[in-house]
XYZ file of C-alpha atoms in Angstrom:
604
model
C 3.991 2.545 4.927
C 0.847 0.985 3.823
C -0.230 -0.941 6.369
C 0.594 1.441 8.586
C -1.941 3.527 7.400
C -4.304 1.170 6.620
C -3.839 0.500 10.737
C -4.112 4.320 11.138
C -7.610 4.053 9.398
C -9.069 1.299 11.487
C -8.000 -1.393 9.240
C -6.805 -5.183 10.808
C -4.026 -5.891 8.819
C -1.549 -4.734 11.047
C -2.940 -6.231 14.568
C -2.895 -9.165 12.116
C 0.822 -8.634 11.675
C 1.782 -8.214 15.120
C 0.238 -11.213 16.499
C 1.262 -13.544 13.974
C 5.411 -12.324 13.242
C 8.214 -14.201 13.252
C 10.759 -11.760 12.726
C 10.708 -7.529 12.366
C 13.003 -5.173 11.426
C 12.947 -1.438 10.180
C 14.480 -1.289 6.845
C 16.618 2.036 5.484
C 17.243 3.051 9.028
C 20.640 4.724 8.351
C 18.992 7.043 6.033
C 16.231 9.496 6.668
C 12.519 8.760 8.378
C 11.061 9.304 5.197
C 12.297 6.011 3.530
C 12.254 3.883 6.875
C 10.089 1.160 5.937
C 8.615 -1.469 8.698
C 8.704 -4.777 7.080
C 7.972 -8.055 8.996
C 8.383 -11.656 8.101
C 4.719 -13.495 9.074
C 3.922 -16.822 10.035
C 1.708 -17.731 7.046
C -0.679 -20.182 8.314
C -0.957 -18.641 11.232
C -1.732 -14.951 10.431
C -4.459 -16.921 7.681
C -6.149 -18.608 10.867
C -6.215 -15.257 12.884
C -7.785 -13.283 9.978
C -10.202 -16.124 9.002
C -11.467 -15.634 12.635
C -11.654 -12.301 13.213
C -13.951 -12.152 10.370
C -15.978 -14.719 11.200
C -16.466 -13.229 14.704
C -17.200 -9.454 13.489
C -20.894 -8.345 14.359
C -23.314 -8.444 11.443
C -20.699 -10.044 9.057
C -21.849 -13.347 7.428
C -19.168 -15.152 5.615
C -20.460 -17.299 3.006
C -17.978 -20.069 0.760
C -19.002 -20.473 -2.476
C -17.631 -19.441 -6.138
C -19.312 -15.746 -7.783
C -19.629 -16.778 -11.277
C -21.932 -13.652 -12.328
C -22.299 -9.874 -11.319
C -26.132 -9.056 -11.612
C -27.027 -5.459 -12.595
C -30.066 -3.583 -13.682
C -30.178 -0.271 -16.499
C -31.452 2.797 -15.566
C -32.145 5.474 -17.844
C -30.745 9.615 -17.238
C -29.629 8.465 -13.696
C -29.912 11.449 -11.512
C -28.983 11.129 -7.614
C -28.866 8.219 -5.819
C -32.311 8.969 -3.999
C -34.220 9.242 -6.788
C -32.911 5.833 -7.868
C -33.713 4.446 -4.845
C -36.465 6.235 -3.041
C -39.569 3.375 -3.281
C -36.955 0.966 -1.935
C -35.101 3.265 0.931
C -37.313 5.832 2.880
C -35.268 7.459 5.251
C -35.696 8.543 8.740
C -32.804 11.108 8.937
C -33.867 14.324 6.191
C -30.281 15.222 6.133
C -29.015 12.083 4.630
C -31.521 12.515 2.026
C -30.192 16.293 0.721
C -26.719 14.122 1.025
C -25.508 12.805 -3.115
C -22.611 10.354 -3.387
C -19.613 11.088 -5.759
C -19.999 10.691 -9.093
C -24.057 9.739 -8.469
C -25.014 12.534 -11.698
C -24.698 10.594 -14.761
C -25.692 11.196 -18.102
C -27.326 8.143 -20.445
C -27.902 5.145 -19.592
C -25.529 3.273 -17.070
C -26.522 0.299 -14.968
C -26.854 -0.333 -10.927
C -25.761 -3.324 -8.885
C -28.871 -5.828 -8.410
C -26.720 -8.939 -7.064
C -24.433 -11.504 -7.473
C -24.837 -15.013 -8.774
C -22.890 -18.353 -7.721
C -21.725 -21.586 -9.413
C -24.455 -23.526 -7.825
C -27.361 -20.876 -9.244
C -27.519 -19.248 -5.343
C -28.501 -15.386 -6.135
C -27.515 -13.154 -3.225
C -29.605 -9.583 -3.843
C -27.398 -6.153 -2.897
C -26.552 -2.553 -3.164
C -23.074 -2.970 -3.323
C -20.553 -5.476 -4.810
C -16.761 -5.335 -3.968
C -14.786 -7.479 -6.637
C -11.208 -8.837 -4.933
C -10.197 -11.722 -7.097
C -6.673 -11.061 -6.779
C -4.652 -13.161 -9.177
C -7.011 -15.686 -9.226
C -9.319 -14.585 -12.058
C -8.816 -16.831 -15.520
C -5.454 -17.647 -13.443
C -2.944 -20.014 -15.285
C 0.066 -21.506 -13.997
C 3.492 -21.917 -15.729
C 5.871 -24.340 -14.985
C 8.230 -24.331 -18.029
C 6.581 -25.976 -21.333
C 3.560 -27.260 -18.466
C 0.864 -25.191 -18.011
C -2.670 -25.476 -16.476
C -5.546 -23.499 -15.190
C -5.321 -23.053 -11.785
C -4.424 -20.073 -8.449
C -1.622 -19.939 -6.067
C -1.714 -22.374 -3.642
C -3.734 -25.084 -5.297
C -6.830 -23.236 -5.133
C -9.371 -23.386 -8.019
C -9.185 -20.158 -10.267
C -11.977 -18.000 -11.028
C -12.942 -18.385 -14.841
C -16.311 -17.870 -15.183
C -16.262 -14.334 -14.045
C -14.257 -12.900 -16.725
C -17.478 -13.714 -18.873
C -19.397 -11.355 -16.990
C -17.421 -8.962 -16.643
C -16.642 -8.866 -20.599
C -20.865 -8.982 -21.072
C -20.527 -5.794 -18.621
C -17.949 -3.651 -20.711
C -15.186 -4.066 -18.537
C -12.155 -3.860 -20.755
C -10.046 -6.384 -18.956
C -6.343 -6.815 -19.120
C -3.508 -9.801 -18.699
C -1.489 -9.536 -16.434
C 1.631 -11.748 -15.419
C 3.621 -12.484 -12.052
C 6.043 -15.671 -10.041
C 6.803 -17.113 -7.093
C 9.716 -18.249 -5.878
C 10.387 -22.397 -4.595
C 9.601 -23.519 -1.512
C 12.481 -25.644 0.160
C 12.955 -27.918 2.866
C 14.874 -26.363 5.827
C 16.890 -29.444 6.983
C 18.700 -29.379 3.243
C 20.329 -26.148 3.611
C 24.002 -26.160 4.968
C 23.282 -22.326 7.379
C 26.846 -22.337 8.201
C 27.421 -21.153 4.121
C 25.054 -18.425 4.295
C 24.222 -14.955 6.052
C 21.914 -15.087 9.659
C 19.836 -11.949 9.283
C 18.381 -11.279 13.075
C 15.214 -8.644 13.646
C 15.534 -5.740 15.140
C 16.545 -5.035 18.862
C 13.290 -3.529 19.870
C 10.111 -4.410 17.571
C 8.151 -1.177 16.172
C 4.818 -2.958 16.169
C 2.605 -2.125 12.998
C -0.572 -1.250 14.602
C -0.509 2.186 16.647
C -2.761 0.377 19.090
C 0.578 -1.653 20.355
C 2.902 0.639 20.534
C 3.173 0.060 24.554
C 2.253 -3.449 24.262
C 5.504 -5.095 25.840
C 5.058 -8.615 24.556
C 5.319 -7.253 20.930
C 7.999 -5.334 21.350
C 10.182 -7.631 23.363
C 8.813 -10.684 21.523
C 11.233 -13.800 20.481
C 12.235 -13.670 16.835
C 13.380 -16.363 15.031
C 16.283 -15.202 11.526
C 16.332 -15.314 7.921
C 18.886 -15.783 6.364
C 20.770 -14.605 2.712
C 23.095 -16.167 0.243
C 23.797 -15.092 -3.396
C 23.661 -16.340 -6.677
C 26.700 -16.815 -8.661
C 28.336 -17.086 -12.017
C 27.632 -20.419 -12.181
C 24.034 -20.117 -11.052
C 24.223 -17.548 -14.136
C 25.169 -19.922 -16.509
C 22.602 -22.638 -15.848
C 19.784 -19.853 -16.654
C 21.645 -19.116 -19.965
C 22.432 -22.003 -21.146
C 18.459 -22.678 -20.490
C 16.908 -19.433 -21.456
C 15.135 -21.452 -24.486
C 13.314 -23.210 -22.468
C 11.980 -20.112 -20.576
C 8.118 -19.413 -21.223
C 8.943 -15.917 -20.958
C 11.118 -15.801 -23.296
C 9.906 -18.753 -25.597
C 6.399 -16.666 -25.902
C 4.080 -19.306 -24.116
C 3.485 -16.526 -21.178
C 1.461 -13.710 -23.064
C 1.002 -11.469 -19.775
C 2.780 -8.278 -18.772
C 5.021 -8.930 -15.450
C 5.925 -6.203 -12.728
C 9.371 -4.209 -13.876
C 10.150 -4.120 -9.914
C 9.853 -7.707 -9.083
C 11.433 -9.443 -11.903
C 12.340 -13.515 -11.826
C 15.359 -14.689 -11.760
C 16.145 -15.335 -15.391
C 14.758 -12.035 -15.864
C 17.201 -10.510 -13.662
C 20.159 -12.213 -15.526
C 19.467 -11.415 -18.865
C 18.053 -7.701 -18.079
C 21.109 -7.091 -15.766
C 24.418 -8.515 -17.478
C 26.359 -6.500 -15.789
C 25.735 -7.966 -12.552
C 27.997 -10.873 -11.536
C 25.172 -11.964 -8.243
C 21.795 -11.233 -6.993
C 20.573 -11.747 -3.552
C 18.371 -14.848 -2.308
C 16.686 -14.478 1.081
C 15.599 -17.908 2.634
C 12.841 -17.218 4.980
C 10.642 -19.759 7.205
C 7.276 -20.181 5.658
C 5.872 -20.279 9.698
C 7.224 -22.168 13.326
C 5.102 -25.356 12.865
C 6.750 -26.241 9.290
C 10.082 -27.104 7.521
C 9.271 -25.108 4.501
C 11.387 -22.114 3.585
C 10.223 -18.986 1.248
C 13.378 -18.134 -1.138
C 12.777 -14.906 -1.686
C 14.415 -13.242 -5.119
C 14.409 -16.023 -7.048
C 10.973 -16.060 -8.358
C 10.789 -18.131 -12.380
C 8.745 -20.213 -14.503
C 11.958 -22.476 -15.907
C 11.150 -25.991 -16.087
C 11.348 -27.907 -12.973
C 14.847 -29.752 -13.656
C 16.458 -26.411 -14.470
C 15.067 -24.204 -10.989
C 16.862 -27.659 -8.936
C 20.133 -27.294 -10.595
C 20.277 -23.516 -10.456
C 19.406 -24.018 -6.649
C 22.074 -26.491 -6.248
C 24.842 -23.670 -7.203
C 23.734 -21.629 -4.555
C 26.053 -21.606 -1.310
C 24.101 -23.602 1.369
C 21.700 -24.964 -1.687
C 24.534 -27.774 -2.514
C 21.772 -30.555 -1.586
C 19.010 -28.299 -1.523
C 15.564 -30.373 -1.738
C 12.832 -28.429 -3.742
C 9.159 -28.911 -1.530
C 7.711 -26.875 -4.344
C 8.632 -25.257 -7.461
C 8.709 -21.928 -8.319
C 5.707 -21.006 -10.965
C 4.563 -18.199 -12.927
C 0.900 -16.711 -12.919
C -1.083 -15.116 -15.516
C -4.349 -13.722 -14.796
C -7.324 -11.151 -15.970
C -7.562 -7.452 -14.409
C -9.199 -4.407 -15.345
C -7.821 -1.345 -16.579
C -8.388 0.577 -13.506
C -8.850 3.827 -15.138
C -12.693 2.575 -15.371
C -13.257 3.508 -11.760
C -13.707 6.227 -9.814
C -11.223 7.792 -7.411
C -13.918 5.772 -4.290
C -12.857 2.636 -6.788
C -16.712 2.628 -7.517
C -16.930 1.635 -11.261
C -17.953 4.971 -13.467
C -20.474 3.171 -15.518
C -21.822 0.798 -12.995
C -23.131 2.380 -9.969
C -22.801 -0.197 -6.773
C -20.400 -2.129 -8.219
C -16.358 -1.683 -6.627
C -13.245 -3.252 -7.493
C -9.930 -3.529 -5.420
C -6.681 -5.029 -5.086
C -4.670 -7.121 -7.983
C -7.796 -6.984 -10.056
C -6.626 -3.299 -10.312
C -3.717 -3.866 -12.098
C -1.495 -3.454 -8.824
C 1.071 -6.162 -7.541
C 1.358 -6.786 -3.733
C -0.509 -7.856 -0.612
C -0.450 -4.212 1.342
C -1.598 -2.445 -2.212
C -4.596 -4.818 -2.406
C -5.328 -4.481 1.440
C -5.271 -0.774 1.408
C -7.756 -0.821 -1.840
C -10.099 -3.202 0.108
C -10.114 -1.013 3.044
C -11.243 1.583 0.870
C -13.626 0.100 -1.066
C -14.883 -1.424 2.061
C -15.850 1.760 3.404
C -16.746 3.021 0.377
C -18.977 0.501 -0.481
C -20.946 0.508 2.830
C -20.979 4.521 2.663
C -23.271 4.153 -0.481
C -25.356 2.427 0.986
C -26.087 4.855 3.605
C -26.160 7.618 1.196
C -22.703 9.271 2.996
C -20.224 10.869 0.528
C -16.914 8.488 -0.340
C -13.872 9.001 1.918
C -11.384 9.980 -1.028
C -7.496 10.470 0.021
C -5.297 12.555 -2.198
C -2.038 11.946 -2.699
C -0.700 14.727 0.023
C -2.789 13.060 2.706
C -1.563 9.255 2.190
C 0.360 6.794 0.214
C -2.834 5.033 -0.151
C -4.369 8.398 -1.908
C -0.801 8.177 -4.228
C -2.035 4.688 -5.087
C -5.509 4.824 -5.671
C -4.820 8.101 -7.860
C -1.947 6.657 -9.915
C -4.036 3.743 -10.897
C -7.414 5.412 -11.279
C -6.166 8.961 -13.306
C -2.943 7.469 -15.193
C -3.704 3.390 -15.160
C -0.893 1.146 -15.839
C 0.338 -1.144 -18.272
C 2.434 -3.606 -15.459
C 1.605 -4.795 -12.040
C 2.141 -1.563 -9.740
C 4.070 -1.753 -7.358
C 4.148 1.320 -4.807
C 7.715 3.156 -3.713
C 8.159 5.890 -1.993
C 9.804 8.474 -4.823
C 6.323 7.461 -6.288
C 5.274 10.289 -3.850
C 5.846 14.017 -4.265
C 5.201 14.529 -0.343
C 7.166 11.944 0.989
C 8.761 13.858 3.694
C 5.204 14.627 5.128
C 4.048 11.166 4.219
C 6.367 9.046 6.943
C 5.180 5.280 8.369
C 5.909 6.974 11.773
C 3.378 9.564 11.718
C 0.776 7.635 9.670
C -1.920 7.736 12.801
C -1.348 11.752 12.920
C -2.300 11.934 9.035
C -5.058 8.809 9.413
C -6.608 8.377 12.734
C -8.859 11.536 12.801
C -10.137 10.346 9.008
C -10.922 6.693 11.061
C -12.713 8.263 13.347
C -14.945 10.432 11.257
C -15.923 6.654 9.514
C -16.556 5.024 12.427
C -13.490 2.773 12.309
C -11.681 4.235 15.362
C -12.921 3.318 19.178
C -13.124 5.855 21.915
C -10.032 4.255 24.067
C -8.065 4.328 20.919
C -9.166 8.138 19.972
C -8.135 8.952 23.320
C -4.732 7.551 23.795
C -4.149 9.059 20.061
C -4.947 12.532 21.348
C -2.894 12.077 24.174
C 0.226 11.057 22.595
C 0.103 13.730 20.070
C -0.544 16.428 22.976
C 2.531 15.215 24.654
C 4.741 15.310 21.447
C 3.127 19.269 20.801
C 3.620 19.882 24.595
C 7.697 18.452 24.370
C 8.714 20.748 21.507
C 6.725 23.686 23.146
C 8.935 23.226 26.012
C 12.046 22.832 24.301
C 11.555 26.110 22.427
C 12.283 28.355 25.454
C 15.059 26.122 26.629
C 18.221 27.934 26.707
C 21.356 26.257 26.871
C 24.686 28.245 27.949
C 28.587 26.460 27.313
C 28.924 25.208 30.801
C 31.421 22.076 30.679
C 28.429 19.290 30.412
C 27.104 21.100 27.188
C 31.091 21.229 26.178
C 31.378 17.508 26.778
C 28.607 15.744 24.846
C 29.381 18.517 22.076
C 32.979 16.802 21.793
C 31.414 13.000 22.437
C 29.389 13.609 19.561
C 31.908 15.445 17.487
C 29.670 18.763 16.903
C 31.304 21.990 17.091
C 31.401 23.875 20.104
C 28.790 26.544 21.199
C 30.611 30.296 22.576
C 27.772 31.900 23.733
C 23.847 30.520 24.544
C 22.001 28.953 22.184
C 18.071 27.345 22.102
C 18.191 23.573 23.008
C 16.331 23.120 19.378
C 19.162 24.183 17.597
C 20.729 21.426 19.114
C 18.818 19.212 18.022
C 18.934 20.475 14.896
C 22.539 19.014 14.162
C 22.372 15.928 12.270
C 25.047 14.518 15.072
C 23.059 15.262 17.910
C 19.622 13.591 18.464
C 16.773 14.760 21.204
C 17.987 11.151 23.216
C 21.258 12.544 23.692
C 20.306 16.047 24.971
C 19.419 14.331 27.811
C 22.373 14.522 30.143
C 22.040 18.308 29.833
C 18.209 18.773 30.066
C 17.564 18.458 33.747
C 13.682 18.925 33.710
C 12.537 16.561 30.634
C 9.790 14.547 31.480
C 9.441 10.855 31.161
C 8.269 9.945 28.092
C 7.141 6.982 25.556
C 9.541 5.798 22.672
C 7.301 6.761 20.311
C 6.752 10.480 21.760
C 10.246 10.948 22.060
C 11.079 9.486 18.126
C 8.436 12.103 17.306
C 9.959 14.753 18.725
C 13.185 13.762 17.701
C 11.827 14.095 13.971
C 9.539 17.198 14.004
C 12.509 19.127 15.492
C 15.397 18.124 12.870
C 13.047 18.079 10.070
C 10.721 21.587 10.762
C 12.144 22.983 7.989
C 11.569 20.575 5.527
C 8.317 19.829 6.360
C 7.050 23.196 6.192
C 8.641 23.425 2.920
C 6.495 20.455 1.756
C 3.155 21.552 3.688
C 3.493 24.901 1.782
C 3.662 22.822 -1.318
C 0.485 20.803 -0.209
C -1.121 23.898 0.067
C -0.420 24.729 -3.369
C -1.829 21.137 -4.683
C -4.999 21.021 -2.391
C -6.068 24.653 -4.534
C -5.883 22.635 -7.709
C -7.550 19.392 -5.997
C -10.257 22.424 -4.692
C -11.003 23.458 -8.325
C -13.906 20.587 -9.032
C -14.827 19.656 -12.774
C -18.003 18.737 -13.296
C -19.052 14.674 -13.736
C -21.365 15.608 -17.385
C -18.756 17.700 -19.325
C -17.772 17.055 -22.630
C -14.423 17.766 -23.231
C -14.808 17.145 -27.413
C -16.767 20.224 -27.434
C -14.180 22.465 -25.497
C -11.956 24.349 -27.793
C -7.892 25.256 -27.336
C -7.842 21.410 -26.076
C -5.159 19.574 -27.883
C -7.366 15.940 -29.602
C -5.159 13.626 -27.221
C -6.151 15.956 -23.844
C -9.904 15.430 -25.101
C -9.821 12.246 -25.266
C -8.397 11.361 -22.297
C -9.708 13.673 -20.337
C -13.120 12.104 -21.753
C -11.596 8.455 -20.769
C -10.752 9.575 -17.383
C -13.555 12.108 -16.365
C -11.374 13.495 -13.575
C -12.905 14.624 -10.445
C -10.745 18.130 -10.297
C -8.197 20.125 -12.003
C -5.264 18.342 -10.060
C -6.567 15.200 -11.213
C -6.902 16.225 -14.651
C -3.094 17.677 -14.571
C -2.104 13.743 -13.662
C -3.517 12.593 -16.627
C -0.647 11.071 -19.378
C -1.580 13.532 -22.496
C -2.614 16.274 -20.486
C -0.442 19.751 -21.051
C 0.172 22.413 -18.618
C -1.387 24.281 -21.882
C -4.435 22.056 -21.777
C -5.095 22.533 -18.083
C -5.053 26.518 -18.601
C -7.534 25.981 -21.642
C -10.068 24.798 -18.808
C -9.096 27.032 -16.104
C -9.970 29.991 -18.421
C -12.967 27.341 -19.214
C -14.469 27.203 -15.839
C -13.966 30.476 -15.108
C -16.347 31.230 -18.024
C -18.995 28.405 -17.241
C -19.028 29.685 -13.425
């Protein structure tokens, strides 16, 4: 879903994705489209190499190595709009962007503006805006049973120095914890003891811009495969829980409830007499194999004997163990729905460093911030989603207005509109908002508009389609086991049936037109569904009045009476941008949020 929209916004990860697969597959397809989920296995090294280029052949982009070991910042004093802050530095030609003042830009006190950024080797680099993206890198420590050292995944150096500055900035920083499984070498697993799992038929590619590129969706895939832990597998862990770091108290950080390790898994679920361990290739140039389910940080002996009582793992031969991570983040309810920090103007922050868990979390944070960042400096207003536009607006506001006390990990029954919020319509929700920030091209704009006028132009014409019982009609109604019609009846209503999809209408519609997959899925889904989802855009309607009613950036919620002491505080901690926002908050009562809608309506 993520990267789907982050696609739908202009974003690379998914062209990244579709060039660089080794196997695809749409996950939860015998439910409904809501909870399909596009999920792809990449080839590592190779989708690293394709990224690393891509930015180092983008216009105007300079990439520079080096370590950040320092964020530089200046105080200003009552901080009004971001022109007056800047206006003997940035004279502008266009008088409109000057009337124009960023989101959250009217402070009160003293806060402090980005000046620059400092590196290891005393290199300043002078700037407007600074996006942090240390991932779990920052004060990172690796945990290999009773062995420990400072280090990042990977073998890369961590990033210790720029906890410091952060601290010296008032960043309240947190600890956070996660694993990753062994790596193994594919010529010791027996694959006649364990499940092939194949890709789909026909690849759905990620990015909208491939959805009629045939070498995508007819590419070779290679399979995964799955095998199970066992009692016996089980038993090892017990019998060597002791010797755990999780549970002997060496690993101090907090680890994501959704993604547990392995020993975790056995001692949380008892009841449970197997778990499932996917072995997937690491790339096609390498004998290394991802196992998938069975992250830990057990000691080294005790991961290659529970491996060993795996089927297919009987002379398994470990490339690299499995290792637990601790590292600093932020408690993300310092930033600002843009994921600008409140107190430091200039300065962003996005990804694990948030307190989320998760490579298409962080990317869709960096996309944001990205623009965000480079929006500032043009004195534009931030592109903020809410959480009825995007799972990336359900993200940024869960973090930002309610924070988190694990790694977050996003689902979708973490959304209240997930019905309207589909992977398959992402670019209908998305693309227009890409466009308006100069992430979408003209070709791309154009084909969008054109597949969406086909889809509107379909169902149009299948409105005033009437269908009569003639023996055809009578004979896919019995194929498909649907109750026979007695009199005419709309060809939508068809459709309708949960048994009957707009595919097999086919043999009775004589004058359909020839049409793409994806215009035809679309149809398929806006027909069956139009219920539903106008059930759930009347309830967007209903949130976007509440997200309509702003609060304003300098109140002091102390000194507003009928609010319960835990409502003031928080709502102080927070600062929420409107009165949805402010209904999000933990601590916040339906009671509290009439205190200030009988509030504003006295200030206005």
């Amino acid at each position: 879903h993520l990267v789907r929209e982050i696609d739908a916004l202009g974003g690379e990860m998914g062209k990244a994705a579709d060039k660089t697969f080794i196997q695809s597959k749409m996950l939860n397809s015998a439910k409904g489209p809501a909870v399909y989920s596009l999920r792809a296995q990449i080839d590592r090294r190779a989708y690293q190499a394709y990224m690393k280029y891509t930015l180092e052949s983008q216009d105007n982009l300079d990439v520079k190595q080096g370590e950040i070991v320092e964020i530089l910042t200046e105080e200003i004093s009552n901080a009004g709009n971001v022109e007056d802050l800047n206006k003997n530095k940035n004279k502008r030609k266009d008088e409109e962007k000057d009337k124009k003042v960023e989101e959250g830009s009217t402070t009160v006190g003293r806060i402090k503006r980005i000046a620059g950024v400092k590196t290891c080797t005393g290199t300043v680099y002078i700037c407007k805006s600074v996006i942090i993206t240390t991932g779990t890198y920052l004060k990172a420590k690796i945990i290999i049973g009773d062995y420990s050292f400072n280090g990042g995944p990977d073998g890369l150096l961590p990033s210790n120095l720029l906890s410091d500055s952060l601290k010296s900035l008032e960043i309240e920083l947190m600890r956070f914890k996660t694993g990753t499984p062994a790596r193994i070498n594919r010529r010791s697993i027996d694959f006649s003891k364990i499940e092939v799992q194949h890709g789909a038929d026909r690849v759905t590619p990620f990015s909208f811009e491939n959805e009629n590129n045939i070498d995508i969706i007819n590419k070779k895939q290679i399979p995964c495969w799955l095998t199970y832990t066992n009692n016996q597998t089980h038993e090892v862990i017990k019998g060597n829980i002791h010797r755990s770091p999780l549970y002997g108290g060496e690993i101090k950080g907090i680890g994501p409830r959704y993604c547990p390790s392995i020993e975790d898994k056995v001692v949380r679920f008892a009841d449970k007499d197997r778990h499932q361990a996917f072995i997937e290739p690491m790339g096609l140039d390498t004998q290394e194999m991802y196992l998938q389910g069975m992250s830990s940080s057990l000691p080294e002996d005790v991961q290659i004997a529970m491996m060993k009582t795996l089927p297919g793992l009987e002379n398994v031969s470990v490339m690299r163990s499995a290792y637990a991570i601790e590292y600093d983040c932020i408690n993300p309810q310092q930033l600002k729905l843009s994921l600008e920090f409140k107190n430091i103007t200039g300065l962003f922050s996005a990804g694990q460093i948030n307190g989320s868990s998760g490579y298409e979390e962080a990317a869709a944070q960096g996309l944001i911030a990205g623009i965000n960042a480079s929006r500032k400096i043009d004195f534009l207003e931030a592109l903020i989603l809410d959480r009825s536009q995007a799972y990336i607006g359900v993200l940024i506001d869960d973090l930002v207005t309610k924070g988190t006390n694990e790694p977050y990990r996003m689902m979708t029954s973490r959304s209240e509109y997930r019905l309207h919020l589909r992977q398959d319509n992402a670019d209908e929700r998305l693309t227009p908002i890409g466009r308006s920030v100069g992430l979408i091209s003209d070709e791309r704009y154009n084909y969008f508009e054109e597949k969406w006028r086909a889809i509107n132009k379909e169902i149009e014409r299948i409105e005033n389609i009437n269908i009569s019982p003639k023996q055809e009609v009578l004979e896919l109604l019995d194929s498909k086991e649907s109750t026979r019609i007695k009199s005419g009846i709309k060809l939508k209503e068809l459709i309708k049936r949960p048994e009957i999809s707009y595919d097999d209408t086919s043999v009775i519609d004589q004058e359909r037109p020839a049409l793409s997959y994806f215009v035809k899925e679309q149809v398929n889904i806006q027909i069956k569904y139009e219920g539903y989802i106008k059930r759930q855009l009347q309830q967007i309607e209903q949130f976007k009045k509440l997200e309509a009613r702003r609060l304003p950036k300098d109140m002091d919620y102390s000194q507003i009476s009928g609010l319960r002491l835990e409502a003031r505080q928080k709502l102080n901690q927070v600062k929420p941008a409107s009165l949805g926002q402010a209904s999000r908050i933990s601590g916040v009562s339906p009671a509290d949020i009439s205190v200030l809608l009988v509030y504003l309506e006295a200030r206005r």
